[in-house]
Every structure is written in C-alpha cells, then in structure tokens.
Amino acid sequence: MRTGRAAVGAAVGALVLLCADARAVRLDAAAPTAPPPAVVAATTPTCPGQESPPGPPAVEETVAVAPLPWPAEPVGGPGLGGCGDLGPPGVPPVGAAAYVVADLDDGTVLAARAPHARHRPASTLKMLLALLAARALGPDDVVEGTADELRVDGSKAGIGPGGRYTVRQLMAGLLLNSGNDAAQVLARAMGGTEATVAAMCDVAAELGAHDTRAATPSGLDGPGMAMSAYDLALLFRDALREPLVAETIGLRAVPFPGYGDHPGFTLSTTERLLLRYPGALGSKSGFTDAARHTLVGFAEHGGRRLVVALMRGEQRPVAMWQQAAALLDWGFAQPPGPGIGRLVDP
C-alpha cells in the first residue's frame, strides 16, 4: 500500500483530535455503553522518543496532533516497559524497529523489542477495521460499490460502481488483497469515514491497545496515526476471536464479483508469510513510505499457536516474512514459561 494523498490529512484532522480526546463516536449512539478504561499518563514517557512515530512525517500528516498519553505502567506488565530488546538470550536478530512474539491463546509474551514504541501501522490497521466490521455488520449484508472506489489511493481489491458485495466478500478484499477500496466501502456501511475511524479508536481503547490511534480506515497515513507492536499483536488476537475474520484471514483465493461490464475474477492473497511458512494460518502486511514495512501473522505447531508482530522494518537484507518466520521458529522451540508479560484481555 503506497502513501495516500495529502488531502486525507486535512480531512481527518478534526476526527483525530476527537480520538485523542477519547470522545470516539460509537456506531449505535442510542445504545448505552461503558466508557473505555482510563489511562493514567506518566509525567514523562518511560522511553523518550517512542511516544510518537519517528520522522520524516508523511505528507498526509498536515495537522499537528499531540502524542497519545504514555501509560504510567506498561500495559501487559512491567517486563514490557523496556525500550529495546526484551526477553531471554538466543532470540534471532531481526531488522524491524519493534516486534512482539507471543502465545496467541494464553497471551504470554515470549520476547519483544520496544513493544510499546509508537509507529505507523500501514495496512496492518485493517485488522482493527476487520474486527469492528465483524462486530457491526452481518456477513451477508450487501453494500453497493460506487465510482468513488475507482479513485481510492493505493492497493485495491477491484470494486466498482454498480457492483454488489457482501460483507464477507468485502472482508476478503480487505484482508487478502489489502483493498483500500474495500476499507472505504466497509466504512461507508458503518456510517462513513468519520464514524468508523472514531469507533476504531474507541474499540482499541476498550481492548487495552492504548498506543493505537486510527486516522484512516485503511491504514493510509494521516495525522496522529499510531500503533505499537504490542497493540498490533493484541488487536490481531482479538480480531481472530470474530468468526468472520478467523475464516477469512487464512484464505488463499476466493471468487470476487465484477461490476458493470467487468466480469468477476479470482482474488488471491499477497501474504508471503501465509504462503511460505509451514504452519502459518494467516497474516497481514502493510507499507507506506512513512511507516515502512509492517507485518502481523500467526502459525501453529504441535497444538501451540504463536502470533508475531513487526513494525517499521525493511525487506532487505532479510524479507519481512522471513524475519517473522525466524521469530516464530525461535518461539516454537521455547518451553512453556511465564514469559516477560502478557497480552491483556479486555
């Protein structure tokens, strides 16, 4: 997914400030809901320089937005409060600026690097959108495409005017082919971009992902966009608890509708970790010029499932999926133990 247009930044600036003030719009405003858990901010961040994504800024970041509060206590336990490499000796070296490898089922974090450092998530943010859409929409709900989808920046699933798409098909377009057009259609079905992005912020806070601020539904850069490797692993785990997301993330290919005089076609995954790592069950990658490469995925060996999340990496000298594979190989070789922290439950 390449960098979006600068106009996005100005369009969502006020919305991001709404997220920052923890006044996110819920999809059903009439329904009584509990407020998200409060975050007590530290006077100064434990890891100076990690409270905001590093520069240079994206061209879309045209609105100055204050960093998210830095929790006084690290989410997931004190063992996750470090700023660099954390965990036992022998963890393979990887080039990503931040990572987390954890047990998907019991939440034990086995190793991490700068787990709460804030970075731009790029298209891995689509896991949060997928979680929200699975909660808010029925899998067989139908949404019609418009000409606006043809003008969406970055990667596309292939949605066009007059096409009719079920939420199940849109989820495939979102996760298999990282379709920014699918993200736009899902957002429209949930009340529009503003309501959807605000609800994404709300859900992240509810789940304990306090390093996360959405600025766009798709992960295209925008003012204040932020996520940590810890949050990426956490949100991926919680998204997999939604049956529609769990069913979709591991698909290799699905038939996808056409529109107008454009015939239907086969939509295929572009996720190399899923295609090449033995035991991989699903993954989502992302890229923008400012975010660099991001990746989250999970695999199973011997009845044990691990999740790995990497942020701000590069494809050379070692491809991102191979960095993830090395961490998974190491994790599966470790005996059960207390780890260095936990992925919190809501």
Coordinates of C-alpha atoms in Angstrom, one line a residue:
M1 CA 0.0 0.0 0.0
R2 CA 1.6 3.2 -1.0
T3 CA 1.3 6.6 0.6
G4 CA -2.1 8.3 0.2
R5 CA -2.9 11.8 -0.9
A6 CA -2.1 14.8 1.2
A7 CA -5.8 15.9 1.2
V8 CA -6.6 13.0 3.5
G9 CA -4.7 14.7 6.3
A10 CA -6.7 17.8 6.4
A11 CA -10.0 15.9 6.0
V12 CA -9.4 13.8 9.1
G13 CA -7.5 16.2 11.3
A14 CA -10.6 17.2 13.5
L15 CA -11.5 13.5 13.7
V16 CA -8.1 12.5 15.1
L17 CA -8.4 15.2 17.7
L18 CA -11.7 13.6 18.7
C19 CA -9.9 10.2 19.1
A20 CA -7.2 11.8 21.1
D21 CA -9.8 13.3 23.5
A22 CA -11.3 9.8 24.0
R23 CA -14.7 11.0 22.7
A24 CA -15.0 8.4 19.9
V25 CA -18.3 8.1 18.1
R26 CA -20.0 4.7 18.6
L27 CA -21.8 3.1 15.7
D28 CA -25.0 2.9 17.7
A29 CA -25.2 6.2 19.6
A30 CA -28.5 5.2 21.2
A31 CA -27.1 2.1 22.9
P32 CA -25.8 2.7 26.4
T33 CA -22.2 1.7 26.7
A34 CA -19.5 1.7 29.3
P35 CA -16.6 4.2 28.8
P36 CA -13.2 2.8 27.8
P37 CA -10.8 2.2 30.6
A38 CA -8.9 5.2 31.8
V39 CA -5.2 5.6 31.1
V40 CA -3.2 7.3 33.8
A41 CA -0.4 9.1 31.9
A42 CA 3.1 9.2 33.1
T43 CA 4.6 12.6 33.7
T44 CA 7.3 11.7 31.2
P45 CA 7.4 8.7 28.8
T46 CA 9.5 5.8 30.1
C47 CA 11.0 5.6 26.6
P48 CA 11.7 9.2 25.4
G49 CA 11.3 9.5 21.6
Q50 CA 9.0 6.5 21.4
E51 CA 5.7 8.3 22.3
S52 CA 5.2 9.3 18.6
P53 CA 6.1 7.6 15.3
P54 CA 9.6 8.6 14.0
G55 CA 10.1 11.1 11.2
P56 CA 10.2 12.0 8.5
P57 CA 6.4 12.7 8.6
A58 CA 4.1 11.6 5.9
V59 CA 2.8 14.3 3.5
E60 CA -0.7 13.4 4.9
E61 CA 0.3 14.5 8.4
T62 CA -0.7 18.1 7.8
V63 CA -2.4 18.6 11.2
A64 CA -0.3 18.7 14.4
V65 CA -1.6 16.2 16.9
A66 CA -0.3 15.7 20.4
P67 CA 1.0 12.2 21.2
L68 CA -1.3 9.7 23.0
P69 CA -0.8 9.6 26.7
W70 CA 2.0 7.3 27.8
P71 CA 0.6 4.9 30.5
A72 CA 2.3 5.2 33.9
E73 CA 2.6 1.4 34.0
P74 CA 3.3 -0.6 30.9
V75 CA 0.3 -2.4 29.5
G76 CA 0.9 -6.1 29.8
G77 CA 3.2 -6.0 32.8
P78 CA 6.5 -4.4 34.0
G79 CA 8.6 -6.7 31.8
L80 CA 7.2 -4.9 28.8
G81 CA 8.4 -1.5 29.9
G82 CA 11.8 -1.6 28.3
C83 CA 12.8 0.5 25.3
G84 CA 15.0 -2.1 23.4
D85 CA 15.4 -5.9 23.2
L86 CA 13.5 -7.8 25.9
G87 CA 13.4 -11.5 26.7
P88 CA 15.8 -14.4 27.1
P89 CA 19.1 -14.8 25.3
G90 CA 19.1 -16.5 21.9
V91 CA 16.3 -14.5 20.2
P92 CA 17.3 -14.3 16.5
P93 CA 18.3 -10.9 15.3
V94 CA 15.8 -9.1 13.1
G95 CA 15.9 -5.7 11.5
A96 CA 12.4 -4.4 12.4
A97 CA 12.4 -1.4 14.8
A98 CA 9.9 -3.1 17.1
Y99 CA 8.4 -6.6 17.4
V100 CA 6.4 -8.9 19.7
V101 CA 6.2 -12.7 19.6
A102 CA 3.5 -14.1 21.9
D103 CA 1.4 -17.2 22.6
L104 CA -1.9 -16.5 20.8
D105 CA -4.0 -18.5 23.3
D106 CA -2.8 -17.7 26.8
G107 CA -1.3 -14.3 25.9
T108 CA 2.2 -15.0 27.2
V109 CA 4.7 -12.6 25.5
L110 CA 7.9 -14.6 24.9
A111 CA 10.1 -11.8 23.6
A112 CA 9.9 -8.2 22.3
R113 CA 11.8 -5.2 21.1
A114 CA 10.4 -1.8 22.1
P115 CA 7.0 -3.3 22.4
H116 CA 5.2 0.0 23.2
A117 CA 7.1 2.3 20.8
R118 CA 4.6 4.0 18.6
H119 CA 4.9 3.5 14.8
R120 CA 2.6 3.9 11.8
P121 CA 0.7 0.7 11.2
A122 CA 0.1 1.0 7.4
S123 CA -2.3 -1.7 6.2
T124 CA -2.0 -3.8 9.4
L125 CA -4.5 -1.3 10.8
K126 CA -7.0 -3.2 8.6
M127 CA -7.1 -5.8 11.3
L128 CA -8.8 -3.3 13.6
L129 CA -11.2 -2.3 10.9
A130 CA -12.0 -6.0 10.3
L131 CA -12.7 -6.6 14.0
L132 CA -15.1 -3.6 14.0
A133 CA -16.8 -4.6 10.8
A134 CA -17.3 -8.2 12.0
R135 CA -19.0 -6.8 15.2
A136 CA -21.1 -4.2 13.5
L137 CA -22.2 -5.8 10.2
G138 CA -23.7 -9.1 9.2
P139 CA -21.6 -11.3 6.9
D140 CA -24.3 -11.5 4.3
D141 CA -25.2 -7.8 4.4
V142 CA -24.9 -6.3 0.9
V143 CA -23.2 -3.0 0.0
E144 CA -23.1 -1.4 -3.4
G145 CA -19.9 -0.1 -4.9
T146 CA -19.6 3.5 -6.3
A147 CA -17.3 5.4 -8.7
D148 CA -15.5 6.7 -5.6
E149 CA -13.8 3.3 -5.1
L150 CA -12.1 3.7 -8.5
R151 CA -10.3 6.7 -7.2
V152 CA -9.1 5.3 -3.9
D153 CA -5.4 5.6 -3.5
G154 CA -3.1 2.6 -3.0
S155 CA -3.9 -1.1 -3.2
K156 CA -7.4 -2.1 -4.4
A157 CA -9.4 -5.3 -4.4
G158 CA -11.3 -4.3 -7.6
I159 CA -14.6 -2.7 -6.5
G160 CA -16.5 -0.5 -8.9
P161 CA -19.8 1.3 -9.5
G162 CA -22.9 -0.9 -9.5
G163 CA -21.1 -3.9 -8.1
R164 CA -22.9 -5.6 -5.2
Y165 CA -20.7 -7.0 -2.4
T166 CA -21.5 -8.9 0.7
V167 CA -19.6 -8.1 3.9
R168 CA -18.0 -11.5 3.6
Q169 CA -16.6 -10.6 0.2
L170 CA -15.5 -7.2 1.3
M171 CA -13.7 -8.8 4.2
A172 CA -11.8 -11.0 1.7
G173 CA -10.9 -7.9 -0.4
L174 CA -9.7 -6.2 2.8
L175 CA -7.5 -9.0 4.1
L176 CA -6.4 -11.0 1.1
N177 CA -5.6 -8.1 -1.3
S178 CA -5.3 -5.2 1.3
G179 CA -8.0 -3.4 -0.6
N180 CA -8.3 0.3 0.4
D181 CA -11.5 0.3 -1.7
A182 CA -12.9 -2.5 0.5
A183 CA -12.0 -0.4 3.5
Q184 CA -13.8 2.5 2.1
V185 CA -17.0 0.5 1.3
L186 CA -17.0 -1.1 4.8
A187 CA -16.6 2.4 6.4
R188 CA -19.5 3.7 4.4
A189 CA -21.6 0.8 5.5
M190 CA -20.8 1.7 9.2
G191 CA -21.8 5.3 8.9
G192 CA -19.0 6.9 7.0
T193 CA -15.3 7.5 7.5
E194 CA -15.6 9.8 10.4
A195 CA -17.8 7.5 12.5
T196 CA -15.8 4.4 11.6
V197 CA -12.4 5.9 12.4
A198 CA -13.7 7.2 15.7
A199 CA -15.2 3.8 16.5
M200 CA -11.9 2.2 15.7
C201 CA -10.2 4.4 18.3
D202 CA -12.9 3.5 20.8
V203 CA -12.5 -0.2 20.3
A204 CA -8.7 0.0 20.6
A205 CA -9.1 1.7 23.9
E206 CA -11.7 -0.8 25.1
L207 CA -9.4 -3.7 24.3
G208 CA -6.3 -2.1 26.1
A209 CA -4.5 -1.0 22.9
H210 CA -3.5 2.3 24.4
D211 CA -0.8 3.0 21.8
T212 CA -3.2 3.0 19.0
R213 CA -4.9 5.9 17.2
A214 CA -6.6 5.4 13.8
A215 CA -6.6 8.3 11.4
T216 CA -8.0 6.5 8.3
P217 CA -10.0 3.2 8.0
S218 CA -7.4 1.6 5.6
G219 CA -4.1 2.5 7.3
L220 CA -3.1 5.1 4.8
D221 CA -1.2 7.7 6.7
G222 CA -3.0 10.6 8.5
P223 CA -2.5 13.0 11.4
G224 CA -1.7 11.3 14.7
M225 CA -1.8 7.7 13.3
A226 CA 0.0 5.4 15.8
M227 CA 0.2 1.8 16.9
S228 CA 2.8 -0.3 18.7
A229 CA 4.0 -3.9 18.1
Y230 CA 2.3 -4.9 21.3
D231 CA -1.0 -3.4 20.2
L232 CA -0.7 -5.0 16.8
A233 CA -0.4 -8.4 18.3
L234 CA -3.2 -7.7 20.8
L235 CA -5.6 -6.4 18.2
F236 CA -4.8 -9.3 15.8
R237 CA -5.6 -11.8 18.6
D238 CA -8.9 -10.1 19.4
A239 CA -9.8 -9.8 15.7
L240 CA -9.3 -13.6 15.3
R241 CA -12.0 -14.1 18.0
E242 CA -14.5 -12.9 15.4
P243 CA -15.5 -15.9 13.3
L244 CA -15.7 -14.0 10.0
V245 CA -12.2 -12.6 10.5
A246 CA -10.8 -16.0 11.5
E247 CA -12.4 -17.7 8.5
T248 CA -11.1 -15.0 6.1
I249 CA -7.5 -14.4 7.2
G250 CA -6.3 -17.8 6.1
L251 CA -7.8 -17.9 2.7
R252 CA -5.5 -18.2 -0.3
A253 CA -8.1 -17.3 -3.0
V254 CA -11.8 -16.6 -3.4
P255 CA -14.1 -15.7 -6.2
F256 CA -14.9 -11.9 -6.3
P257 CA -17.7 -10.1 -8.0
G258 CA -17.3 -7.9 -11.0
Y259 CA -19.2 -4.7 -11.8
G260 CA -20.8 -3.2 -14.8
D261 CA -19.2 -4.8 -17.9
H262 CA -16.2 -6.0 -15.7
P263 CA -16.5 -9.7 -15.1
G264 CA -15.9 -11.4 -11.8
F265 CA -12.4 -12.8 -11.0
T266 CA -10.4 -14.7 -8.5
L267 CA -9.0 -12.6 -5.6
S268 CA -5.7 -14.1 -4.3
T269 CA -3.7 -13.4 -1.2
T270 CA -0.5 -11.5 -1.4
E271 CA 0.7 -12.6 2.1
R272 CA 4.0 -14.3 1.8
L273 CA 4.2 -15.5 5.4
L274 CA 0.9 -17.3 4.9
L275 CA 2.0 -18.8 1.6
R276 CA 5.6 -19.8 2.5
Y277 CA 5.8 -20.6 6.3
P278 CA 4.9 -24.1 7.3
G279 CA 2.0 -24.0 9.8
A280 CA 1.1 -20.4 9.0
L281 CA -2.6 -19.8 9.4
G282 CA -2.9 -16.1 8.5
S283 CA -1.1 -12.8 8.1
K284 CA -1.5 -9.2 7.2
S285 CA 1.3 -6.9 5.9
G286 CA 1.5 -3.2 5.2
F287 CA 3.6 -0.5 3.7
T288 CA 3.7 3.3 3.3
D289 CA 6.6 5.5 2.6
A290 CA 6.4 6.9 6.2
A291 CA 5.5 3.6 8.0
R292 CA 7.9 1.4 6.1
H293 CA 7.0 -2.3 6.3
T294 CA 4.7 -3.8 8.9
L295 CA 3.6 -7.4 9.4
V296 CA 1.5 -9.5 11.8
G297 CA 0.7 -13.2 11.5
F298 CA 0.2 -16.4 13.3
A299 CA 1.1 -20.0 13.0
E300 CA 0.5 -23.4 14.7
H301 CA 2.9 -26.2 15.5
G302 CA 2.1 -29.1 17.8
G303 CA -1.2 -27.6 19.0
R304 CA 0.5 -24.4 20.0
R305 CA -0.3 -21.1 18.3
L306 CA 2.0 -18.1 18.2
V307 CA 1.5 -14.5 17.0
V308 CA 4.3 -12.3 15.7
A309 CA 4.0 -8.6 15.0
L310 CA 6.8 -6.4 13.5
M311 CA 6.8 -2.7 12.8
R312 CA 9.0 -0.3 10.8
G313 CA 11.0 -2.9 9.0
E314 CA 12.7 -3.3 5.6
Q315 CA 12.7 -6.0 3.0
R316 CA 16.5 -6.1 2.8
P317 CA 18.7 -7.7 3.6
V318 CA 16.1 -10.1 5.0
A319 CA 12.5 -10.0 3.9
M320 CA 9.9 -9.2 6.5
W321 CA 8.1 -12.6 6.2
Q322 CA 11.5 -14.3 6.9
Q323 CA 12.1 -12.1 9.9
A324 CA 8.7 -13.1 11.2
A325 CA 9.5 -16.8 10.4
A326 CA 12.7 -16.6 12.4
L327 CA 10.9 -15.3 15.4
L328 CA 8.2 -18.0 15.1
D329 CA 10.8 -20.7 14.8
W330 CA 12.5 -19.5 17.9
G331 CA 9.2 -19.2 19.8
F332 CA 8.1 -22.7 19.0
A333 CA 11.4 -24.0 20.2
Q334 CA 10.9 -22.4 23.7
P335 CA 9.4 -24.4 26.6
P336 CA 6.2 -23.1 28.2
G337 CA 7.0 -20.4 30.8
P338 CA 5.9 -17.1 32.4
G339 CA 7.4 -15.0 29.6
I340 CA 8.1 -11.3 30.0
G341 CA 4.5 -10.1 30.0
R342 CA 1.0 -10.8 28.7
L343 CA -1.4 -9.6 26.0
V344 CA -4.1 -8.2 28.2
D345 CA -7.8 -9.3 28.0
P346 CA -10.5 -6.6 27.6

